[in-house]
Amino acid sequence: MIKVGIIGATGYGGAELLRLLLSHPEVEVASLAAKMDRAREKIADIFPQLKGKTDLICNNLDIEKMAKVTDFIFLALPHKTSMKIAPWLLEADKRVIDLSADYRLQDGETYKKWYKVKHTSKHLLDEAVYGLPELYRNKIKDAALIANPGCYPTSVILGLAPLLSHNLIEHEEIIVDSKSGVSGAGRFAGDSFNFSEVAENFKAYKIMSHAHQPEMEEQLSKFCQGEVKVVFVPHLLPLKRGILSTIYGKLKKEARSSEVLRIYHKFYQNEPFVNVLDNELPEIRAISGTNYCQIGLHIDRSMKRIVIISALDNLIKGAAGQAIQNMNIMCGFNETEGLGLSTPIP
Amino acid sequence: MIKVGIIGATGYGGAELLRLLLSHPEVEVASLAAKMDRAREKIADIFPQLKGKTDLICNNLDIEKMAKVTDFIFLALPHKTSMKIAPWLLEADKRVIDLSADYRLQDGETYKKWYKVKHTSKHLLDEAVYGLPELYRNKIKDAALIANPGCYPTSVILGLAPLLSHNLIEHEEIIVDSKSGVSGAGRFAGDSFNFSEVAENFKAYKIMSHAHQPEMEEQLSKFCQGEVKVVFVPHLLPLKRGILSTIYGKLKKEARSSEVLRIYHKFYQNEPFVNVLDNELPEIRAISGTNYCQIGLHIDRSMKRIVIISALDNLIKGAAGQAIQNMNIMCGFNETEGLGLSTPIP
Amino acid sequence: MIKVGIIGATGYGGAELLRLLLSHPEVEVASLAAKMDRAREKIADIFPQLKGKTDLICNNLDIEKMAKVTDFIFLALPHKTSMKIAPWLLEADKRVIDLSADYRLQDGETYKKWYKVKHTSKHLLDEAVYGLPELYRNKIKDAALIANPGCYPTSVILGLAPLLSHNLIEHEEIIVDSKSGVSGAGRFAGDSFNFSEVAENFKAYKIMSHAHQPEMEEQLSKFCQGEVKVVFVPHLLPLKRGILSTIYGKLKKEARSSEVLRIYHKFYQNEPFVNVLDNELPEIRAISGTNYCQIGLHIDRSMKRIVIISALDNLIKGAAGQAIQNMNIMCGFNETEGLGLSTPIP
Amino acid sequence: MIKVGIIGATGYGGAELLRLLLSHPEVEVASLAAKMDRAREKIADIFPQLKGKTDLICNNLDIEKMAKVTDFIFLALPHKTSMKIAPWLLEADKRVIDLSADYRLQDGETYKKWYKVKHTSKHLLDEAVYGLPELYRNKIKDAALIANPGCYPTSVILGLAPLLSHNLIEHEEIIVDSKSGVSGAGRFAGDSFNFSEVAENFKAYKIMSHAHQPEMEEQLSKFCQGEVKVVFVPHLLPLKRGILSTIYGKLKKEARSSEVLRIYHKFYQNEPFVNVLDNELPEIRAISGTNYCQIGLHIDRSMKRIVIISALDNLIKGAAGQAIQNMNIMCGFNETEGLGLSTPIP
């Protein structure tokens, strides 16, 4: 039984984390903090979905107080805020999972370029472990600071890792066309995410300028000799949750679907949360509300083209669920503990 | 050809008004104003739906400047703001249609009770005409100031007027269960109208405390000896546009559907924008995007109960369309001019 | 550990039942049957949400075969089909929960009137127990045949039971304005439930002619001297799951909200799945995906009117979840076993 | 004034055509036909959106009768059905616009390969004009038979024509990632397009196997020396109307956005229904309900990559609107007549 704190509990990521942790048998949620309108408030008064599940109070952050009652802390904060808090917590010997982007990039200069501020705790960038269990499980075990991956990058890296690690595609010809549900923009996203602006609408945004792009490029480059550059175009879907990435690659040599699928199956054979589909394509409803990433693919042999589809729930495998998976690994719990989620039908 | 100004052109009501007026053959939109983030901006840069339709600029309000170039002014402002501007415009001899609630209630005390502020131009309450053409066409013709009705009240008054004017139902037993789309909350409605909060959700709100209730009560009372009190429960629908009110009445004596329908047909026989349905029930998709109000009904003879269903588009017949209908009447144009709208299928 | 069969596993009710039972620790799902296009098919090939969760095959019904491998059978069949199968299963000493309407009405004549066919196993109508645990827990324990309540009636009966049992409202003045998500129409609902017909639409249907009306009337009448008649108007919401009923009653004498809330709290004090809200109103997102029924109320003292809002998930508390709750009671399991569901945020 | 008939008036394409033609000043809709459940029915009883707009009756097709009362006929029929009817109509000297795919491909063998049947009026394939006004206005003028383009191809061809005609991109490196609303599947699409299956879902389908692919390839090849092959992946959006195609190209040489935009502006300078955006990206809400195609682009100079976004309403510019645009050209009407549509805000 570990005692957990969540800083940023009033955002969607923090609230999902809380919801899932409430039924985790090895965890006691000991403290919640966030920037509050009122000094303190029952979290279930903010999220009616939690009514009857918890009486926990959320307070403005008193970091020393929280440190006293917790062993393990999740930062579900906006980018640029986490890096102000994480160093203190690590000094105080807490283990920390940061759901923001602050420790995801290993290069402080890249951070500065994309996030438009200087990184204030660069010394931790080396120490932080990129929390993608399918690739870095061993490092995660002993980490003090986890940089929980972004939602788009998780879908893209899991989709491409088997191909790149087997050197099957041209690493300079990758195109990523991603589509995300609205919750990806967060709970305080402003009037342009009003229902009336988003329903019955669809659009691309931040073409080649989304901060998740350098994150996926940095990670994908680890599989290759050269540096991976991707064309990344995110789009906004009129639905609440889920990401589906359609990824286009150019095969280095001819390959059949069956061969490539075998490679994917092998690559993920022991992974509890990656589902490789043989004869079907991933869809958002199949993974919404779960920690699964579904992957499917299609090859056009004459054109030597491969299309990979990767789908996950942006708030679970793309945020809170993956954070819990990381916590489970760090604490020696069963990796799937608290993540046995299913998705309603229909 | 009249020259029109819109104050509050960046809200949904104002923008719909602009869109419709742009294809009105008797109108030139001469000036747009609103509380602007930047001093001036192309309105089509704010609403991509207007791209290619107009190059009009929206400015911060300079009321004297606007008065110089316009004859006719629409106020598409929040409640409590209109009453600060309308008196000045009337002094300047403009004709004014106010889409806010500021001049809808004839009793300043009721206004104060429901809107929580003192009315600052009470002297205009008598002069203002409640702009429901189906009831007050003659007064509208010569009015200088029109109080454009609320969206819920329009649906309810049109639904009940034939029954009350024929003294067919108990006026103390009226229950109104209304459901509105999200655009009713306006463009600047805040994070609780974020897509993720509203999609796949439904709820009642402001039971017996919505400010449209005294408005409908005041209007309905004009048909009766006594004062009408209604039970009014509004709900929020996960769709963009449209209101459907389900209205429950108690018949004073037995009546057949066919008789009552005949009364409705007669009551609205010359009305271009009220559709009484004989064998079907109104639905939002049938009127969305148009200036129509659809009305249907069901009678249970054994229980002496009547159910009236009334549906309209909250931003058109419930706001901008009705405002144009009023303008047409005031200016002697064909009443349907600029309102020949149809709704896409499906 | 009991061995369970589901007949009708390819409909939404049956599939939700399966999904929930798959993580029920006391249950082994031993057999699935349905009217199949192909003779046999993996259920996860029909419902991608079940991929990775089960390899169960669904077959055309072979009732003898199913009887051999199961102790307990759920009928998730269309009305009129269950009554052909249930008698045989009871003869074979199975315990049966029927999710259809076939055994909900105690009066075979009422059944015939509303379902337009003669009941073919009337002798079981007396024996069947109406499976609403909050009212009939003791009878459910020993029942062989449970008539699992309808979704609308569950919301309405739970909403009204405390009021009627305390004789607080006029039983002839009840108005029920219910709104249901689209999944209520089932998986094979036809082209009029196509996304394009339903999205951005809202309508009432079957006013005073929905077959759930006599069901709620029969049940509500048990609390009164006289026979309860309700005005029942169902509506179709553009969302997938959830029912919200707005119920209007006339108080027999003045009462404060606080008093009436106390009565509700007491009535449901030991109920694990009924949440009475004090200061808020129920909303669908708060209960979607769970077995909870949320109840809130508002009283207008001057008008002696009470408005009760009752919300539940039509496929869980309104179908599959309630069926499992009944099974838990029948089998002596913990009543909440397998029903510790939470709903994603947002 | 021409007399028009619509065959297939009960599908979405046919109904939209009817709706738009009803307010076309040069057109009288003289006859409607479709495969009817009942022998004859008011079209407004099938589509409540038409209530109050028309009393037209839709009948089972009697082709001789229709030929007698019409000059001009629209076929809004499923693929494979049009080719049975068009030859007869042409013999009878009618001008025909076919909204199906039957005359879009010039090569009968390609048709057979993709539509799995032999073409039964191959002799008309040469005569039929591909009805994309922006490319073939002159041929359209005198055509007797128009093959109205598919919705996806319209978005893609308009998006790529300026680039290919200026030889700016590699014609073997084109990737088309398209997303369409649900109405694209038609009114009789079956239970897998039930609201509950589609809402909150998103998926790719028919990767490299959608029959619109050879159509766009055949058309795009006309701009090049070589044969264009595209990677085409369509997706299903949870919204009613609209297509957005994200198209990826590889520039033959470096180019700036401003230069390429200039080429696009020039290419479409006289086109009433193509909007090239300079600083923004197309979105579906901006063109929904109109005959516009919006095009925007982004260039990454270091990677020599261009991303083109093209958005249109699948039932208007992608079907009924484009058909009317073609009719206007064929009949010498103003090309924009009856197409001055705007889209509601929001």
JSON list of N, CA, C and O in Angstrom, two decimals, chain A residues 12 182-183 186-191 193-200 237-240, chain B residues 12 182-183 186-191 193-200 237-240:
[
{"chain": "A", "resi": 12, "resn": "TYR", "atom": "N", "xyz": [-8.52, 17.19, -16.46]},
{"chain": "A", "resi": 12, "resn": "TYR", "atom": "CA", "xyz": [-9.03, 15.88, -16.88]},
{"chain": "A", "resi": 12, "resn": "TYR", "atom": "C", "xyz": [-8.03, 14.76, -16.56]},
{"chain": "A", "resi": 12, "resn": "TYR", "atom": "O", "xyz": [-8.41, 13.69, -16.12]},
{"chain": "A", "resi": 182, "resn": "VAL", "atom": "N", "xyz": [-11.72, 15.75, -28.18]},
{"chain": "A", "resi": 182, "resn": "VAL", "atom": "CA", "xyz": [-11.64, 17.10, -27.62]},
{"chain": "A", "resi": 182, "resn": "VAL", "atom": "C", "xyz": [-11.02, 17.14, -26.24]},
{"chain": "A", "resi": 182, "resn": "VAL", "atom": "O", "xyz": [-10.39, 18.13, -25.86]},
{"chain": "A", "resi": 183, "resn": "SER", "atom": "N", "xyz": [-11.15, 16.06, -25.47]},
{"chain": "A", "resi": 183, "resn": "SER", "atom": "CA", "xyz": [-10.62, 16.10, -24.11]},
{"chain": "A", "resi": 183, "resn": "SER", "atom": "C", "xyz": [-9.11, 16.32, -24.11]},
{"chain": "A", "resi": 183, "resn": "SER", "atom": "O", "xyz": [-8.55, 16.77, -23.11]},
{"chain": "A", "resi": 186, "resn": "GLY", "atom": "N", "xyz": [-7.91, 19.53, -22.83]},
{"chain": "A", "resi": 186, "resn": "GLY", "atom": "CA", "xyz": [-8.00, 19.82, -21.40]},
{"chain": "A", "resi": 186, "resn": "GLY", "atom": "C", "xyz": [-9.32, 20.45, -20.99]},
{"chain": "A", "resi": 186, "resn": "GLY", "atom": "O", "xyz": [-10.16, 20.80, -21.83]},
{"chain": "A", "resi": 187, "resn": "ARG", "atom": "N", "xyz": [-9.48, 20.55, -19.67]},
{"chain": "A", "resi": 187, "resn": "ARG", "atom": "CA", "xyz": [-10.75, 21.02, -19.12]},
{"chain": "A", "resi": 187, "resn": "ARG", "atom": "C", "xyz": [-10.90, 22.54, -19.23]},
{"chain": "A", "resi": 187, "resn": "ARG", "atom": "O", "xyz": [-12.00, 23.07, -19.22]},
{"chain": "A", "resi": 188, "resn": "PHE", "atom": "N", "xyz": [-9.77, 23.24, -19.30]},
{"chain": "A", "resi": 188, "resn": "PHE", "atom": "CA", "xyz": [-9.82, 24.70, -19.32]},
{"chain": "A", "resi": 188, "resn": "PHE", "atom": "C", "xyz": [-9.35, 25.19, -20.68]},
{"chain": "A", "resi": 188, "resn": "PHE", "atom": "O", "xyz": [-8.40, 25.95, -20.80]},
{"chain": "A", "resi": 189, "resn": "ALA", "atom": "N", "xyz": [-10.02, 24.73, -21.71]},
{"chain": "A", "resi": 189, "resn": "ALA", "atom": "CA", "xyz": [-9.52, 24.93, -23.06]},
{"chain": "A", "resi": 189, "resn": "ALA", "atom": "C", "xyz": [-10.06, 26.21, -23.70]},
{"chain": "A", "resi": 189, "resn": "ALA", "atom": "O", "xyz": [-9.60, 26.62, -24.75]},
{"chain": "A", "resi": 190, "resn": "GLY", "atom": "N", "xyz": [-11.04, 26.82, -23.07]},
{"chain": "A", "resi": 190, "resn": "GLY", "atom": "CA", "xyz": [-11.56, 28.10, -23.58]},
{"chain": "A", "resi": 190, "resn": "GLY", "atom": "C", "xyz": [-12.72, 27.92, -24.53]},
{"chain": "A", "resi": 190, "resn": "GLY", "atom": "O", "xyz": [-13.10, 26.81, -24.90]},
{"chain": "A", "resi": 191, "resn": "ASP", "atom": "N", "xyz": [-13.27, 29.07, -24.93]},
{"chain": "A", "resi": 191, "resn": "ASP", "atom": "CA", "xyz": [-14.52, 29.07, -25.68]},
{"chain": "A", "resi": 191, "resn": "ASP", "atom": "C", "xyz": [-14.42, 28.44, -27.06]},
{"chain": "A", "resi": 191, "resn": "ASP", "atom": "O", "xyz": [-15.42, 28.08, -27.65]},
{"chain": "A", "resi": 193, "resn": "PHE", "atom": "N", "xyz": [-13.47, 25.66, -27.67]},
{"chain": "A", "resi": 193, "resn": "PHE", "atom": "CA", "xyz": [-13.81, 24.24, -27.54]},
{"chain": "A", "resi": 193, "resn": "PHE", "atom": "C", "xyz": [-15.23, 24.05, -27.02]},
{"chain": "A", "resi": 193, "resn": "PHE", "atom": "O", "xyz": [-15.61, 22.96, -26.62]},
{"chain": "A", "resi": 194, "resn": "ASN", "atom": "N", "xyz": [-15.98, 25.15, -27.02]},
{"chain": "A", "resi": 194, "resn": "ASN", "atom": "CA", "xyz": [-17.41, 25.08, -26.74]},
{"chain": "A", "resi": 194, "resn": "ASN", "atom": "C", "xyz": [-18.04, 24.02, -27.64]},
{"chain": "A", "resi": 194, "resn": "ASN", "atom": "O", "xyz": [-17.67, 23.86, -28.80]},
{"chain": "A", "resi": 195, "resn": "PHE", "atom": "N", "xyz": [-19.00, 23.28, -27.10]},
{"chain": "A", "resi": 195, "resn": "PHE", "atom": "CA", "xyz": [-19.70, 22.25, -27.88]},
{"chain": "A", "resi": 195, "resn": "PHE", "atom": "C", "xyz": [-20.12, 22.76, -29.25]},
{"chain": "A", "resi": 195, "resn": "PHE", "atom": "O", "xyz": [-19.95, 22.08, -30.27]},
{"chain": "A", "resi": 196, "resn": "SER", "atom": "N", "xyz": [-20.66, 23.99, -29.29]},
{"chain": "A", "resi": 196, "resn": "SER", "atom": "CA", "xyz": [-21.19, 24.51, -30.54]},
{"chain": "A", "resi": 196, "resn": "SER", "atom": "C", "xyz": [-20.11, 24.78, -31.58]},
{"chain": "A", "resi": 196, "resn": "SER", "atom": "O", "xyz": [-20.40, 24.84, -32.77]},
{"chain": "A", "resi": 197, "resn": "GLU", "atom": "N", "xyz": [-18.88, 24.95, -31.14]},
{"chain": "A", "resi": 197, "resn": "GLU", "atom": "CA", "xyz": [-17.78, 25.20, -32.08]},
{"chain": "A", "resi": 197, "resn": "GLU", "atom": "C", "xyz": [-17.21, 23.89, -32.61]},
{"chain": "A", "resi": 197, "resn": "GLU", "atom": "O", "xyz": [-16.55, 23.87, -33.66]},
{"chain": "A", "resi": 198, "resn": "VAL", "atom": "N", "xyz": [-17.38, 22.83, -31.88]},
{"chain": "A", "resi": 198, "resn": "VAL", "atom": "CA", "xyz": [-16.67, 21.59, -32.15]},
{"chain": "A", "resi": 198, "resn": "VAL", "atom": "C", "xyz": [-17.59, 20.53, -32.77]},
{"chain": "A", "resi": 198, "resn": "VAL", "atom": "O", "xyz": [-17.18, 19.78, -33.66]},
{"chain": "A", "resi": 199, "resn": "ALA", "atom": "N", "xyz": [-18.83, 20.45, -32.29]},
{"chain": "A", "resi": 199, "resn": "ALA", "atom": "CA", "xyz": [-19.74, 19.44, -32.82]},
{"chain": "A", "resi": 199, "resn": "ALA", "atom": "C", "xyz": [-19.97, 19.71, -34.30]},
{"chain": "A", "resi": 199, "resn": "ALA", "atom": "O", "xyz": [-20.03, 20.86, -34.73]},
{"chain": "A", "resi": 200, "resn": "GLU", "atom": "N", "xyz": [-20.11, 18.65, -35.07]},
{"chain": "A", "resi": 200, "resn": "GLU", "atom": "CA", "xyz": [-20.32, 18.77, -36.52]},
{"chain": "A", "resi": 200, "resn": "GLU", "atom": "C", "xyz": [-19.19, 19.56, -37.19]},
{"chain": "A", "resi": 200, "resn": "GLU", "atom": "O", "xyz": [-19.39, 20.13, -38.26]},
{"chain": "A", "resi": 237, "resn": "LEU", "atom": "N", "xyz": [-11.15, 15.88, -33.55]},
{"chain": "A", "resi": 237, "resn": "LEU", "atom": "CA", "xyz": [-12.36, 15.09, -33.80]},
{"chain": "A", "resi": 237, "resn": "LEU", "atom": "C", "xyz": [-13.52, 15.56, -32.94]},
{"chain": "A", "resi": 237, "resn": "LEU", "atom": "O", "xyz": [-13.32, 15.87, -31.76]},
{"chain": "A", "resi": 238, "resn": "PRO", "atom": "N", "xyz": [-14.74, 15.52, -33.45]},
{"chain": "A", "resi": 238, "resn": "PRO", "atom": "CA", "xyz": [-15.89, 15.86, -32.62]},
{"chain": "A", "resi": 238, "resn": "PRO", "atom": "C", "xyz": [-16.33, 14.68, -31.76]},
{"chain": "A", "resi": 238, "resn": "PRO", "atom": "O", "xyz": [-17.45, 14.16, -31.92]},
{"chain": "A", "resi": 239, "resn": "LEU", "atom": "N", "xyz": [-15.48, 14.25, -30.89]},
{"chain": "A", "resi": 239, "resn": "LEU", "atom": "CA", "xyz": [-15.82, 13.23, -29.89]},
{"chain": "A", "resi": 239, "resn": "LEU", "atom": "C", "xyz": [-14.98, 13.52, -28.65]},
{"chain": "A", "resi": 239, "resn": "LEU", "atom": "O", "xyz": [-14.04, 14.31, -28.70]},
{"chain": "A", "resi": 240, "resn": "LYS", "atom": "N", "xyz": [-15.36, 12.91, -27.55]},
{"chain": "A", "resi": 240, "resn": "LYS", "atom": "CA", "xyz": [-14.74, 13.27, -26.29]},
{"chain": "A", "resi": 240, "resn": "LYS", "atom": "C", "xyz": [-13.35, 12.68, -26.10]},
{"chain": "A", "resi": 240, "resn": "LYS", "atom": "O", "xyz": [-12.41, 13.37, -25.73]},
{"chain": "B", "resi": 12, "resn": "TYR", "atom": "N", "xyz": [-23.30, 34.70, -30.90]},
{"chain": "B", "resi": 12, "resn": "TYR", "atom": "CA", "xyz": [-24.00, 33.85, -31.87]},
{"chain": "B", "resi": 12, "resn": "TYR", "atom": "C", "xyz": [-25.23, 34.54, -32.45]},
{"chain": "B", "resi": 12, "resn": "TYR", "atom": "O", "xyz": [-25.49, 34.45, -33.64]},
{"chain": "B", "resi": 182, "resn": "VAL", "atom": "N", "xyz": [-27.06, 23.68, -27.17]},
{"chain": "B", "resi": 182, "resn": "VAL", "atom": "CA", "xyz": [-26.01, 24.35, -26.42]},
{"chain": "B", "resi": 182, "resn": "VAL", "atom": "C", "xyz": [-25.80, 25.80, -26.86]},
{"chain": "B", "resi": 182, "resn": "VAL", "atom": "O", "xyz": [-25.41, 26.64, -26.06]},
{"chain": "B", "resi": 183, "resn": "SER", "atom": "N", "xyz": [-26.10, 26.10, -28.12]},
{"chain": "B", "resi": 183, "resn": "SER", "atom": "CA", "xyz": [-25.85, 27.47, -28.58]},
{"chain": "B", "resi": 183, "resn": "SER", "atom": "C", "xyz": [-26.67, 28.48, -27.80]},
{"chain": "B", "resi": 183, "resn": "SER", "atom": "O", "xyz": [-26.32, 29.66, -27.76]},
{"chain": "B", "resi": 186, "resn": "GLY", "atom": "N", "xyz": [-24.81, 30.71, -25.58]},
{"chain": "B", "resi": 186, "resn": "GLY", "atom": "CA", "xyz": [-23.97, 31.77, -26.14]},
{"chain": "B", "resi": 186, "resn": "GLY", "atom": "C", "xyz": [-22.56, 31.32, -26.44]},
{"chain": "B", "resi": 186, "resn": "GLY", "atom": "O", "xyz": [-22.15, 30.22, -26.08]},
{"chain": "B", "resi": 187, "resn": "ARG", "atom": "N", "xyz": [-21.84, 32.23, -27.11]},
{"chain": "B", "resi": 187, "resn": "ARG", "atom": "CA", "xyz": [-20.50, 31.88, -27.57]},
{"chain": "B", "resi": 187, "resn": "ARG", "atom": "C", "xyz": [-19.46, 31.95, -26.45]},
{"chain": "B", "resi": 187, "resn": "ARG", "atom": "O", "xyz": [-18.43, 31.31, -26.52]},
{"chain": "B", "resi": 188, "resn": "PHE", "atom": "N", "xyz": [-19.77, 32.73, -25.42]},
{"chain": "B", "resi": 188, "resn": "PHE", "atom": "CA", "xyz": [-18.80, 32.93, -24.35]},
{"chain": "B", "resi": 188, "resn": "PHE", "atom": "C", "xyz": [-19.35, 32.30, -23.07]},
{"chain": "B", "resi": 188, "resn": "PHE", "atom": "O", "xyz": [-19.49, 32.94, -22.04]},
{"chain": "B", "resi": 189, "resn": "ALA", "atom": "N", "xyz": [-19.64, 31.02, -23.17]},
{"chain": "B", "resi": 189, "resn": "ALA", "atom": "CA", "xyz": [-20.39, 30.37, -22.10]},
{"chain": "B", "resi": 189, "resn": "ALA", "atom": "C", "xyz": [-19.49, 29.75, -21.05]},
{"chain": "B", "resi": 189, "resn": "ALA", "atom": "O", "xyz": [-19.95, 29.32, -20.00]},
{"chain": "B", "resi": 190, "resn": "GLY", "atom": "N", "xyz": [-18.20, 29.68, -21.32]},
{"chain": "B", "resi": 190, "resn": "GLY", "atom": "CA", "xyz": [-17.28, 29.17, -20.31]},
{"chain": "B", "resi": 190, "resn": "GLY", "atom": "C", "xyz": [-17.03, 27.68, -20.42]},
{"chain": "B", "resi": 190, "resn": "GLY", "atom": "O", "xyz": [-17.64, 26.98, -21.21]},
{"chain": "B", "resi": 191, "resn": "ASP", "atom": "N", "xyz": [-16.10, 27.21, -19.58]},
{"chain": "B", "resi": 191, "resn": "ASP", "atom": "CA", "xyz": [-15.62, 25.84, -19.71]},
{"chain": "B", "resi": 191, "resn": "ASP", "atom": "C", "xyz": [-16.67, 24.78, -19.41]},
{"chain": "B", "resi": 191, "resn": "ASP", "atom": "O", "xyz": [-16.50, 23.63, -19.80]},
{"chain": "B", "resi": 193, "resn": "PHE", "atom": "N", "xyz": [-19.33, 24.50, -20.78]},
{"chain": "B", "resi": 193, "resn": "PHE", "atom": "CA", "xyz": [-19.96, 24.16, -22.05]},
{"chain": "B", "resi": 193, "resn": "PHE", "atom": "C", "xyz": [-18.96, 23.60, -23.06]},
{"chain": "B", "resi": 193, "resn": "PHE", "atom": "O", "xyz": [-19.26, 23.47, -24.24]},
{"chain": "B", "resi": 194, "resn": "ASN", "atom": "N", "xyz": [-17.77, 23.28, -22.56]},
{"chain": "B", "resi": 194, "resn": "ASN", "atom": "CA", "xyz": [-16.79, 22.55, -23.35]},
{"chain": "B", "resi": 194, "resn": "ASN", "atom": "C", "xyz": [-17.44, 21.30, -23.94]},
{"chain": "B", "resi": 194, "resn": "ASN", "atom": "O", "xyz": [-18.26, 20.65, -23.29]},
{"chain": "B", "resi": 195, "resn": "PHE", "atom": "N", "xyz": [-17.07, 20.97, -25.16]},
{"chain": "B", "resi": 195, "resn": "PHE", "atom": "CA", "xyz": [-17.62, 19.77, -25.80]},
{"chain": "B", "resi": 195, "resn": "PHE", "atom": "C", "xyz": [-17.61, 18.56, -24.88]},
{"chain": "B", "resi": 195, "resn": "PHE", "atom": "O", "xyz": [-18.58, 17.81, -24.78]},
{"chain": "B", "resi": 196, "resn": "SER", "atom": "N", "xyz": [-16.48, 18.37, -24.18]},
{"chain": "B", "resi": 196, "resn": "SER", "atom": "CA", "xyz": [-16.32, 17.17, -23.36]},
{"chain": "B", "resi": 196, "resn": "SER", "atom": "C", "xyz": [-17.27, 17.14, -22.16]},
{"chain": "B", "resi": 196, "resn": "SER", "atom": "O", "xyz": [-17.55, 16.08, -21.61]},
{"chain": "B", "resi": 197, "resn": "GLU", "atom": "N", "xyz": [-17.76, 18.29, -21.75]},
{"chain": "B", "resi": 197, "resn": "GLU", "atom": "CA", "xyz": [-18.70, 18.34, -20.63]},
{"chain": "B", "resi": 197, "resn": "GLU", "atom": "C", "xyz": [-20.13, 18.10, -21.08]},
{"chain": "B", "resi": 197, "resn": "GLU", "atom": "O", "xyz": [-20.98, 17.73, -20.28]},
{"chain": "B", "resi": 198, "resn": "VAL", "atom": "N", "xyz": [-20.39, 18.38, -22.33]},
{"chain": "B", "resi": 198, "resn": "VAL", "atom": "CA", "xyz": [-21.77, 18.43, -22.81]},
{"chain": "B", "resi": 198, "resn": "VAL", "atom": "C", "xyz": [-22.13, 17.22, -23.66]},
{"chain": "B", "resi": 198, "resn": "VAL", "atom": "O", "xyz": [-23.25, 16.70, -23.58]},
{"chain": "B", "resi": 199, "resn": "ALA", "atom": "N", "xyz": [-21.18, 16.75, -24.48]},
{"chain": "B", "resi": 199, "resn": "ALA", "atom": "CA", "xyz": [-21.47, 15.60, -25.33]},
{"chain": "B", "resi": 199, "resn": "ALA", "atom": "C", "xyz": [-21.77, 14.39, -24.46]},
{"chain": "B", "resi": 199, "resn": "ALA", "atom": "O", "xyz": [-21.19, 14.22, -23.40]},
{"chain": "B", "resi": 200, "resn": "GLU", "atom": "N", "xyz": [-22.67, 13.55, -24.90]},
{"chain": "B", "resi": 200, "resn": "GLU", "atom": "CA", "xyz": [-23.08, 12.36, -24.14]},
{"chain": "B", "resi": 200, "resn": "GLU", "atom": "C", "xyz": [-23.58, 12.72, -22.74]},
{"chain": "B", "resi": 200, "resn": "GLU", "atom": "O", "xyz": [-23.53, 11.88, -21.83]},
{"chain": "B", "resi": 237, "resn": "LEU", "atom": "N", "xyz": [-29.58, 20.05, -24.04]},
{"chain": "B", "resi": 237, "resn": "LEU", "atom": "CA", "xyz": [-29.42, 18.95, -25.00]},
{"chain": "B", "resi": 237, "resn": "LEU", "atom": "C", "xyz": [-28.01, 18.92, -25.59]},
{"chain": "B", "resi": 237, "resn": "LEU", "atom": "O", "xyz": [-27.45, 19.98, -25.88]},
{"chain": "B", "resi": 238, "resn": "PRO", "atom": "N", "xyz": [-27.49, 17.73, -25.85]},
{"chain": "B", "resi": 238, "resn": "PRO", "atom": "CA", "xyz": [-26.18, 17.66, -26.52]},
{"chain": "B", "resi": 238, "resn": "PRO", "atom": "C", "xyz": [-26.30, 17.83, -28.03]},
{"chain": "B", "resi": 238, "resn": "PRO", "atom": "O", "xyz": [-25.99, 16.91, -28.80]},
{"chain": "B", "resi": 239, "resn": "LEU", "atom": "N", "xyz": [-26.77, 18.98, -28.44]},
{"chain": "B", "resi": 239, "resn": "LEU", "atom": "CA", "xyz": [-26.80, 19.33, -29.86]},
{"chain": "B", "resi": 239, "resn": "LEU", "atom": "C", "xyz": [-26.62, 20.84, -29.95]},
{"chain": "B", "resi": 239, "resn": "LEU", "atom": "O", "xyz": [-26.72, 21.55, -28.95]},
{"chain": "B", "resi": 240, "resn": "LYS", "atom": "N", "xyz": [-26.32, 21.33, -31.15]},
{"chain": "B", "resi": 240, "resn": "LYS", "atom": "CA", "xyz": [-25.96, 22.73, -31.28]},
{"chain": "B", "resi": 240, "resn": "LYS", "atom": "C", "xyz": [-27.16, 23.67, -31.23]},
{"chain": "B", "resi": 240, "resn": "LYS", "atom": "O", "xyz": [-27.15, 24.66, -30.52]}
]
